[in-house]
Amino acid sequence: DLLLSKVVTLGDVQVIIDGFAAMGFQNCSGAIDGTHIPILGPDHQGSQYINRKGYFSMVLQALVDHKGQFTNINVGWPGKVHDARVFRNSGLFRQLQEGIYFPDHKITVGDVEMPIVILGDPAYPLMPWLMKPYTGALDNEKELFNYRLSKCRMVVECAF
């Protein structure tokens, strides 16, 4: 209760955007993923806490900056709950959807206006402000997009 707001903060958005741009992804201000924190099985509704790997856990969702520093966390969902459901029910999702989490900082790519985005793996929903990899048969442009997205998204994996 005392340290969370001092330790997990957004920080300077422009510095984060510049950091991800140097890594190959423009107008990005975070990478998101979930991980499972092992717990002892609770007495009540224990089966809800057994994750897909078969152990008791709680889900930790984290958004990190280009250095892997935590800028937003959500923890406490039972291990059985999918990352996309945790995300859709988070305060972060609501703030991103309402356009109030990041400042209004759009760039133009080709003829498309691009807001500040975050990067997720295929489990996350594609949104105007959330990029995820292409799937299926990929041409060279989509392969390059996926490579850059993956390179930048790895900071959250390393943070865990």
Coordinates of N, CA, C and O in Angstrom, one line a residue:
D1 N 0.8 -1.2 0.0 CA 0.0 0.0 0.0 C 0.9 1.3 0.0 O 0.5 2.3 -0.6
L2 N 2.0 1.2 0.7 CA 2.8 2.4 0.8 C 3.8 2.6 -0.4 O 4.0 3.7 -0.8
L3 N 4.4 1.5 -0.8 CA 5.4 1.6 -1.8 C 5.0 1.5 -3.3 O 5.7 2.0 -4.1
L4 N 3.9 0.9 -3.5 CA 3.5 0.6 -4.9 C 3.5 1.9 -5.8 O 4.0 2.0 -6.8
S5 N 2.8 3.0 -5.3 CA 2.7 4.2 -6.1 C 4.1 4.9 -6.2 O 4.2 5.8 -7.1
K6 N 5.1 4.6 -5.4 CA 6.4 5.2 -5.5 C 7.3 4.3 -6.4 O 8.2 4.9 -7.0
V7 N 7.1 3.1 -6.5 CA 8.0 2.2 -7.2 C 7.4 1.9 -8.6 O 8.2 1.8 -9.6
V8 N 6.1 1.7 -8.8 CA 5.5 1.3 -10.1 C 4.8 2.6 -10.6 O 3.7 2.9 -10.3
T9 N 5.6 3.3 -11.4 CA 5.1 4.6 -12.0 C 5.4 4.7 -13.5 O 6.3 4.0 -14.0
L10 N 4.6 5.4 -14.2 CA 4.8 5.5 -15.6 C 6.1 6.2 -16.0 O 6.8 5.8 -16.9
G11 N 6.5 7.2 -15.3 CA 7.7 7.9 -15.6 C 7.5 8.9 -16.8 O 6.4 9.2 -17.2
D12 N 8.7 9.2 -17.4 CA 8.7 10.1 -18.6 C 8.3 9.4 -19.9 O 9.1 8.6 -20.4
V13 N 7.1 9.7 -20.4 CA 6.6 8.9 -21.5 C 7.5 9.2 -22.8 O 7.8 8.2 -23.5
Q14 N 8.0 10.4 -23.0 CA 8.9 10.7 -24.1 C 10.2 9.9 -24.1 O 10.7 9.4 -25.1
V15 N 10.8 9.7 -22.9 CA 12.0 8.9 -22.7 C 11.7 7.5 -23.1 O 12.5 6.8 -23.8
I16 N 10.6 7.0 -22.7 CA 10.2 5.6 -23.0 C 10.0 5.4 -24.5 O 10.4 4.5 -25.1
I17 N 9.2 6.3 -25.1 CA 9.0 6.3 -26.5 C 10.3 6.3 -27.3 O 10.5 5.5 -28.2
D18 N 11.2 7.2 -26.9 CA 12.5 7.3 -27.5 C 13.3 5.9 -27.3 O 14.0 5.5 -28.3
G19 N 13.2 5.3 -26.2 CA 13.9 4.1 -25.9 C 13.4 3.0 -26.8 O 14.2 2.2 -27.3
F20 N 12.1 2.8 -26.9 CA 11.5 1.8 -27.8 C 11.8 2.1 -29.3 O 12.1 1.2 -30.1
A21 N 11.8 3.4 -29.6 CA 12.2 3.7 -31.0 C 13.6 3.3 -31.3 O 13.9 2.8 -32.4
A22 N 14.5 3.5 -30.4 CA 15.9 3.1 -30.6 C 16.0 1.6 -30.8 O 16.9 1.1 -31.4
M23 N 15.0 0.8 -30.2 CA 15.0 -0.6 -30.3 C 14.3 -1.1 -31.6 O 14.3 -2.3 -31.9
G24 N 13.6 -0.1 -32.3 CA 13.0 -0.5 -33.6 C 11.5 -0.3 -33.6 O 10.9 -0.7 -34.7
F25 N 10.8 0.2 -32.6 CA 9.3 0.3 -32.7 C 8.9 1.7 -32.3 O 9.2 2.2 -31.2
Q26 N 8.3 2.4 -33.3 CA 7.9 3.8 -33.1 C 6.7 4.0 -32.2 O 5.8 3.2 -32.2
N27 N 6.7 5.1 -31.5 CA 5.5 5.6 -30.7 C 5.0 4.5 -29.7 O 3.8 4.4 -29.5
C28 N 5.9 3.7 -29.2 CA 5.6 2.7 -28.2 C 6.0 3.1 -26.8 O 7.0 3.7 -26.6
S29 N 5.1 2.8 -25.9 CA 5.4 3.2 -24.5 C 5.2 2.1 -23.5 O 5.0 2.3 -22.3
G30 N 5.3 0.8 -24.0 CA 5.3 -0.3 -23.0 C 5.1 -1.6 -23.7 O 4.6 -1.7 -24.8
A31 N 5.5 -2.6 -22.9 CA 5.3 -4.0 -23.3 C 4.5 -4.7 -22.2 O 4.9 -4.5 -21.0
I32 N 3.5 -5.5 -22.5 CA 2.7 -6.1 -21.5 C 2.7 -7.6 -21.6 O 2.8 -8.2 -22.7
D33 N 2.6 -8.3 -20.5 CA 2.5 -9.7 -20.4 C 2.0 -10.1 -19.0 O 1.9 -9.3 -18.1
G34 N 1.7 -11.4 -18.9 CA 1.3 -11.9 -17.6 C 2.2 -13.1 -17.2 O 2.8 -13.7 -18.1
T35 N 2.4 -13.3 -16.0 CA 3.2 -14.4 -15.5 C 2.4 -15.0 -14.3 O 1.5 -14.4 -13.7
H36 N 2.8 -16.2 -13.9 CA 2.1 -16.9 -12.8 C 3.0 -16.9 -11.6 O 4.2 -17.3 -11.7
I37 N 2.5 -16.4 -10.5 CA 3.2 -16.5 -9.2 C 2.7 -17.7 -8.4 O 1.5 -17.8 -8.1
P38 N 3.6 -18.7 -8.2 CA 3.2 -19.9 -7.4 C 2.6 -19.5 -6.1 O 3.2 -18.7 -5.4
I39 N 1.6 -20.2 -5.7 CA 1.0 -20.0 -4.3 C 0.6 -21.4 -3.7 O 0.6 -22.4 -4.5
L40 N 0.4 -21.4 -2.4 CA -0.2 -22.6 -1.8 C -1.7 -22.6 -2.2 O -2.3 -21.6 -2.2
G41 N -2.2 -23.8 -2.4 CA -3.6 -24.0 -2.8 C -4.5 -23.5 -1.8 O -4.4 -23.9 -0.6
P42 N -5.4 -22.6 -2.1 CA -6.4 -22.1 -1.1 C -7.4 -23.2 -0.8 O -7.7 -24.1 -1.6
D43 N -8.0 -23.0 0.4 CA -9.1 -24.0 0.8 C -10.4 -23.8 0.1 O -11.1 -24.7 -0.2
H44 N -10.6 -22.5 -0.3 CA -11.9 -22.2 -1.0 C -11.6 -22.0 -2.5 O -10.7 -21.2 -2.9
Q45 N -12.4 -22.7 -3.4 CA -12.3 -22.5 -4.8 C -10.9 -22.8 -5.3 O -10.4 -22.1 -6.2
G46 N -10.2 -23.8 -4.8 CA -8.8 -24.1 -5.1 C -8.6 -24.4 -6.6 O -7.6 -24.1 -7.2
S47 N -9.6 -25.1 -7.2 CA -9.5 -25.4 -8.7 C -9.3 -24.2 -9.6 O -8.7 -24.3 -10.6
Q48 N -9.8 -23.1 -9.1 CA -9.7 -21.8 -9.9 C -8.3 -21.3 -10.0 O -7.9 -20.5 -10.8
Y49 N -7.5 -21.8 -9.0 CA -6.1 -21.3 -8.9 C -5.1 -22.2 -9.6 O -3.9 -22.0 -9.6
I50 N -5.6 -23.4 -10.2 CA -4.7 -24.3 -10.9 C -4.5 -23.8 -12.3 O -5.5 -23.7 -13.1
N51 N -3.3 -23.4 -12.7 CA -3.1 -22.8 -14.1 C -2.9 -23.9 -15.1 O -3.0 -25.1 -14.8
R52 N -2.7 -23.5 -16.3 CA -2.6 -24.5 -17.4 C -1.4 -25.4 -17.3 O -1.4 -26.5 -18.0
K53 N -0.5 -25.1 -16.5 CA 0.7 -25.9 -16.3 C 0.5 -26.9 -15.1 O 1.4 -27.7 -14.8
G54 N -0.6 -26.7 -14.4 CA -1.0 -27.7 -13.4 C -0.6 -27.4 -12.0 O -0.7 -28.2 -11.1
Y55 N -0.2 -26.1 -11.7 CA 0.2 -25.8 -10.3 C -0.7 -24.6 -9.9 O -1.2 -23.8 -10.7
F56 N -0.8 -24.4 -8.6 CA -1.6 -23.3 -8.0 C -0.8 -22.0 -8.2 O 0.4 -21.9 -8.0
S57 N -1.5 -21.0 -8.7 CA -0.9 -19.7 -9.0 C -1.9 -18.5 -9.0 O -3.1 -18.7 -9.0
M58 N -1.3 -17.3 -8.9 CA -2.0 -16.1 -9.1 C -1.4 -15.4 -10.3 O -0.2 -15.5 -10.5
V59 N -2.2 -14.7 -11.1 CA -1.6 -14.0 -12.3 C -1.2 -12.6 -11.9 O -1.8 -11.9 -11.2
L60 N 0.0 -12.3 -12.4 CA 0.6 -11.0 -12.3 C 0.7 -10.4 -13.8 O 1.4 -11.0 -14.6
Q61 N -0.1 -9.4 -14.0 CA 0.0 -8.7 -15.3 C 0.9 -7.5 -15.1 O 0.8 -6.7 -14.1
A62 N 1.8 -7.2 -16.0 CA 2.7 -6.1 -15.9 C 2.9 -5.4 -17.2 O 3.0 -6.0 -18.3
L63 N 3.0 -4.1 -17.2 CA 3.4 -3.2 -18.3 C 4.8 -2.7 -17.9 O 4.9 -2.2 -16.8
V64 N 5.7 -2.8 -18.8 CA 7.1 -2.4 -18.5 C 7.5 -1.4 -19.6 O 7.0 -1.4 -20.7
D65 N 8.5 -0.6 -19.2 CA 9.1 0.4 -20.1 C 10.2 -0.3 -20.9 O 10.5 -1.5 -20.8
H66 N 10.9 0.5 -21.7 CA 12.0 0.0 -22.6 C 13.2 -0.6 -21.8 O 14.0 -1.4 -22.4
K67 N 13.3 -0.3 -20.5 CA 14.4 -0.8 -19.7 C 13.9 -2.0 -18.9 O 14.6 -2.5 -18.1
G68 N 12.6 -2.4 -19.0 CA 12.1 -3.5 -18.2 C 11.6 -3.0 -16.8 O 11.3 -3.9 -16.0
Q69 N 11.5 -1.7 -16.6 CA 11.0 -1.3 -15.3 C 9.5 -1.3 -15.3 O 8.8 -0.9 -16.3
F70 N 8.9 -1.8 -14.2 CA 7.4 -1.9 -14.1 C 6.8 -0.5 -14.1 O 7.1 0.3 -13.2
T71 N 5.8 -0.3 -15.0 CA 5.1 1.0 -15.0 C 3.6 0.8 -14.6 O 3.0 1.8 -14.3
N72 N 3.2 -0.4 -14.6 CA 1.8 -0.7 -14.2 C 1.7 -2.2 -13.9 O 2.3 -3.0 -14.6
I73 N 1.1 -2.6 -12.8 CA 0.9 -4.0 -12.5 C -0.6 -4.2 -12.0 O -1.3 -3.3 -11.6
N74 N -1.0 -5.5 -12.2 CA -2.3 -5.9 -11.7 C -2.1 -7.4 -11.3 O -1.6 -8.2 -12.0
V75 N -2.4 -7.6 -10.0 CA -2.1 -9.0 -9.5 C -3.3 -9.4 -8.6 O -4.0 -8.6 -8.1
G76 N -3.5 -10.7 -8.6 CA -4.5 -11.3 -7.7 C -5.5 -12.2 -8.4 O -6.2 -12.9 -7.8
W77 N -5.6 -12.2 -9.8 CA -6.5 -13.1 -10.4 C -6.0 -14.5 -10.3 O -4.9 -14.8 -10.3
P78 N -7.0 -15.5 -10.1 CA -6.6 -16.9 -10.0 C -5.9 -17.4 -11.3 O -6.1 -16.9 -12.4
G79 N -5.0 -18.3 -11.1 CA -4.1 -18.9 -12.1 C -4.9 -19.4 -13.3 O -4.3 -19.5 -14.4
K80 N -6.1 -19.8 -13.2 CA -6.9 -20.4 -14.3 C -7.3 -19.4 -15.3 O -7.6 -19.7 -16.4
V81 N -7.3 -18.1 -14.9 CA -7.8 -17.0 -15.7 C -6.8 -16.6 -16.8 O -5.6 -16.5 -16.6
H82 N -7.3 -16.5 -18.0 CA -6.4 -16.2 -19.2 C -6.0 -14.8 -19.1 O -6.7 -13.9 -18.7
D83 N -4.7 -14.5 -19.7 CA -4.2 -13.2 -19.7 C -5.1 -12.1 -20.3 O -5.2 -11.0 -19.8
A84 N -5.8 -12.5 -21.4 CA -6.7 -11.5 -22.1 C -7.8 -11.1 -21.2 O -8.2 -10.0 -21.2
R85 N -8.3 -12.0 -20.3 CA -9.4 -11.7 -19.4 C -8.9 -10.8 -18.3 O -9.6 -9.8 -17.9
V86 N -7.8 -11.1 -17.8 CA -7.2 -10.2 -16.7 C -7.0 -8.8 -17.3 O -7.4 -7.9 -16.7
F87 N -6.5 -8.7 -18.5 CA -6.2 -7.4 -19.2 C -7.5 -6.7 -19.4 O -7.7 -5.5 -19.0
R88 N -8.6 -7.3 -19.9 CA -9.8 -6.7 -20.2 C -10.5 -6.2 -19.0 O -11.4 -5.3 -19.0
N89 N -10.2 -6.7 -17.8 CA -10.8 -6.3 -16.6 C -9.9 -5.5 -15.7 O -10.3 -5.2 -14.6
S90 N -8.9 -5.0 -16.3 CA -7.9 -4.2 -15.5 C -8.2 -2.7 -15.7 O -8.8 -2.2 -16.7
G91 N -7.7 -1.9 -14.7 CA -7.8 -0.5 -14.8 C -7.0 0.1 -15.9 O -7.4 1.0 -16.6
L92 N -5.9 -0.6 -16.2 CA -5.1 -0.2 -17.4 C -5.8 -0.3 -18.7 O -5.8 0.7 -19.5
F93 N -6.6 -1.3 -18.9 CA -7.4 -1.5 -20.1 C -8.4 -0.3 -20.2 O -8.5 0.3 -21.3
R94 N -9.1 -0.1 -19.1 CA -10.1 1.0 -19.1 C -9.4 2.4 -19.5 O -10.0 3.1 -20.3
Q95 N -8.3 2.6 -18.9 CA -7.6 3.9 -19.1 C -7.1 4.0 -20.5 O -7.2 5.1 -21.1
L96 N -6.6 2.9 -21.1 CA -6.1 2.9 -22.5 C -7.3 3.1 -23.4 O -7.2 3.9 -24.4
Q97 N -8.4 2.4 -23.1 CA -9.6 2.5 -24.0 C -10.1 3.9 -24.0 O -10.6 4.4 -25.0
E98 N -10.1 4.6 -22.8 CA -10.6 5.9 -22.7 C -9.6 7.0 -23.2 O -9.9 8.2 -23.3
G99 N -8.4 6.5 -23.5 CA -7.4 7.5 -24.0 C -6.8 8.4 -22.9 O -6.3 9.4 -23.3
I100 N -6.8 7.9 -21.7 CA -6.3 8.8 -20.6 C -5.1 8.3 -19.9 O -4.5 8.9 -19.0
Y101 N -4.6 7.1 -20.3 CA -3.4 6.6 -19.7 C -2.1 7.3 -20.1 O -1.2 7.6 -19.4
F102 N -2.0 7.5 -21.5 CA -0.9 8.2 -22.0 C -1.3 9.5 -22.5 O -2.5 9.7 -22.8
P103 N -0.4 10.5 -22.7 CA -0.8 11.8 -23.3 C -1.1 11.5 -24.7 O -0.8 10.5 -25.3
D104 N -1.9 12.5 -25.3 CA -2.3 12.4 -26.7 C -1.1 12.7 -27.6 O -0.8 13.9 -27.8
H105 N -0.4 11.7 -28.0 CA 0.8 11.9 -28.8 C 0.8 11.0 -30.0 O 1.2 9.8 -29.9
K106 N 0.3 11.5 -31.1 CA 0.1 10.7 -32.3 C 1.2 11.0 -33.3 O 1.7 12.1 -33.4
I107 N 1.6 10.0 -34.1 CA 2.5 10.2 -35.2 C 1.8 9.7 -36.5 O 0.8 9.0 -36.4
T108 N 2.3 10.1 -37.6 CA 1.7 9.6 -38.9 C 2.7 8.6 -39.5 O 3.9 8.9 -39.7
V109 N 2.2 7.5 -39.8 CA 2.9 6.4 -40.5 C 2.2 6.2 -41.8 O 1.1 5.7 -41.8
G110 N 2.9 6.5 -42.9 CA 2.3 6.5 -44.2 C 1.2 7.5 -44.2 O 1.4 8.7 -44.0
D111 N -0.1 7.1 -44.3 CA -1.2 8.0 -44.2 C -2.1 7.7 -43.0 O -3.3 8.0 -43.0
V112 N -1.6 7.0 -42.0 CA -2.3 6.5 -40.9 C -1.8 7.2 -39.6 O -0.6 7.3 -39.4
E113 N -2.7 7.8 -38.8 CA -2.3 8.4 -37.6 C -2.2 7.3 -36.5 O -3.1 6.5 -36.4
M114 N -1.1 7.2 -35.8 CA -0.8 6.1 -34.9 C -0.7 6.7 -33.5 O 0.2 7.6 -33.2
P115 N -1.6 6.3 -32.5 CA -1.4 6.8 -31.2 C -0.3 6.1 -30.5 O 0.4 5.2 -31.1
I116 N 0.0 6.4 -29.3 CA 1.0 5.7 -28.5 C 0.4 4.3 -28.3 O -0.8 4.1 -28.0
V117 N 1.3 3.3 -28.5 CA 0.8 1.9 -28.4 C 1.6 1.2 -27.3 O 2.7 1.6 -26.9
I118 N 1.0 0.0 -26.9 CA 1.8 -0.9 -26.1 C 1.9 -2.2 -26.9 O 1.1 -2.4 -27.9
L119 N 2.8 -3.1 -26.6 CA 3.0 -4.3 -27.3 C 2.7 -5.5 -26.5 O 3.0 -5.6 -25.3
G120 N 2.0 -6.5 -27.1 CA 1.6 -7.7 -26.4 C 1.8 -8.9 -27.3 O 2.1 -8.8 -28.5
D121 N 1.7 -10.1 -26.7 CA 1.8 -11.3 -27.4 C 0.5 -11.7 -28.1 O -0.5 -11.0 -27.9
P122 N 0.4 -12.8 -28.8 CA -0.8 -13.2 -29.5 C -2.1 -13.4 -28.5 O -3.2 -13.3 -29.0
A123 N -1.9 -13.5 -27.2 CA -3.0 -13.7 -26.3 C -3.8 -12.4 -26.1 O -5.0 -12.5 -25.7
Y124 N -3.2 -11.3 -26.5 CA -3.9 -10.0 -26.2 C -4.7 -9.6 -27.4 O -4.4 -10.0 -28.6
P125 N -5.7 -8.8 -27.2 CA -6.6 -8.3 -28.3 C -5.9 -7.3 -29.1 O -5.2 -6.4 -28.5
L126 N -6.0 -7.3 -30.4 CA -5.5 -6.2 -31.2 C -6.4 -5.0 -31.0 O -7.7 -5.1 -31.2
M127 N -5.8 -3.9 -30.7 CA -6.6 -2.6 -30.4 C -5.8 -1.5 -31.1 O -4.6 -1.7 -31.5
P128 N -6.4 -0.4 -31.3 CA -5.7 0.7 -32.0 C -4.5 1.1 -31.2 O -3.5 1.6 -31.7
W129 N -4.5 0.9 -29.9 CA -3.4 1.2 -29.0 C -2.6 0.0 -28.4 O -1.8 0.1 -27.6
L130 N -2.9 -1.2 -29.0 CA -2.2 -2.4 -28.6 C -1.8 -3.2 -29.8 O -2.7 -3.7 -30.6
M131 N -0.5 -3.3 -30.1 CA 0.0 -4.1 -31.3 C 0.4 -5.5 -30.8 O 0.9 -5.7 -29.7
K132 N 0.1 -6.5 -31.7 CA 0.5 -7.8 -31.4 C 1.0 -8.4 -32.7 O 0.8 -7.8 -33.8
P133 N 1.7 -9.6 -32.7 CA 2.2 -10.1 -33.9 C 1.2 -10.5 -34.9 O 0.1 -11.0 -34.6
Y134 N 1.6 -10.5 -36.2 CA 0.8 -11.1 -37.3 C 0.9 -12.6 -37.1 O 1.9 -13.1 -36.6
T135 N -0.1 -13.3 -37.6 CA -0.1 -14.8 -37.6 C -0.4 -15.3 -39.0 O -0.7 -14.5 -39.9
G136 N -0.2 -16.5 -39.2 CA -0.4 -17.1 -40.5 C 0.7 -16.9 -41.5 O 1.9 -16.7 -41.0
A137 N 0.5 -17.0 -42.8 CA 1.5 -16.9 -43.8 C 1.9 -15.4 -43.8 O 1.1 -14.5 -43.9
L138 N 3.2 -15.1 -43.7 CA 3.7 -13.8 -43.6 C 4.6 -13.4 -44.8 O 5.5 -14.2 -45.1
D139 N 4.4 -12.2 -45.3 CA 5.3 -11.7 -46.3 C 6.5 -11.0 -45.5 O 6.5 -11.0 -44.3
N140 N 7.5 -10.5 -46.3 CA 8.7 -9.9 -45.7 C 8.3 -8.7 -44.7 O 9.0 -8.6 -43.7
E141 N 7.4 -7.9 -45.1 CA 7.0 -6.7 -44.3 C 6.4 -7.2 -42.9 O 6.8 -6.6 -41.9
K142 N 5.6 -8.2 -43.0 CA 5.0 -8.7 -41.7 C 6.0 -9.4 -40.9 O 6.0 -9.3 -39.6
E143 N 6.9 -10.1 -41.5 CA 8.0 -10.8 -40.8 C 8.9 -9.7 -40.0 O 9.2 -9.9 -38.9
L144 N 9.2 -8.6 -40.7 CA 10.0 -7.6 -40.1 C 9.2 -6.9 -39.0 O 9.8 -6.6 -37.9
F145 N 7.9 -6.7 -39.2 CA 7.1 -6.1 -38.1 C 7.1 -7.0 -36.9 O 7.4 -6.6 -35.8
N146 N 6.9 -8.3 -37.1 CA 6.9 -9.3 -36.0 C 8.3 -9.3 -35.3 O 8.4 -9.4 -34.1
Y147 N 9.4 -9.2 -36.1 CA 10.7 -9.2 -35.5 C 10.9 -8.0 -34.6 O 11.4 -8.2 -33.5
R148 N 10.5 -6.9 -35.1 CA 10.7 -5.6 -34.3 C 9.8 -5.7 -33.0 O 10.2 -5.3 -32.0
L149 N 8.6 -6.1 -33.2 CA 7.7 -6.2 -32.1 C 8.2 -7.2 -31.0 O 8.3 -6.9 -29.8
S150 N 8.7 -8.3 -31.5 CA 9.2 -9.3 -30.6 C 10.4 -8.8 -29.8 O 10.6 -9.0 -28.6
K151 N 11.3 -8.2 -30.6 CA 12.5 -7.6 -30.0 C 12.2 -6.6 -28.8 O 12.8 -6.7 -27.8
C152 N 11.2 -5.8 -29.1 CA 10.8 -4.8 -28.1 C 10.0 -5.4 -26.9 O 10.1 -5.0 -25.8
R153 N 9.2 -6.4 -27.3 CA 8.3 -7.1 -26.3 C 9.1 -7.9 -25.3 O 8.7 -8.2 -24.2
M154 N 10.3 -8.3 -25.7 CA 11.1 -9.2 -24.8 C 11.5 -8.5 -23.5 O 11.9 -9.2 -22.6
V155 N 11.4 -7.2 -23.5 CA 11.8 -6.5 -22.2 C 10.9 -7.0 -21.1 O 11.3 -7.1 -19.9
V156 N 9.6 -7.3 -21.4 CA 8.7 -7.7 -20.3 C 9.1 -9.1 -19.9 O 9.0 -9.5 -18.7
E157 N 9.4 -10.0 -20.8 CA 9.8 -11.3 -20.5 C 11.1 -11.3 -19.6 O 11.1 -12.0 -18.6
C158 N 12.0 -10.5 -19.9 CA 13.2 -10.3 -19.1 C 12.9 -9.7 -17.8 O 13.6 -10.1 -16.8
A159 N 12.0 -8.8 -17.7 CA 11.6 -8.2 -16.4 C 11.1 -9.3 -15.4 O 11.4 -9.3 -14.2
F160 N 10.3 -10.3 -16.0 CA 9.8 -11.4 -15.1 C 10.9 -12.3 -14.7 O 11.0 -12.8 -13.6

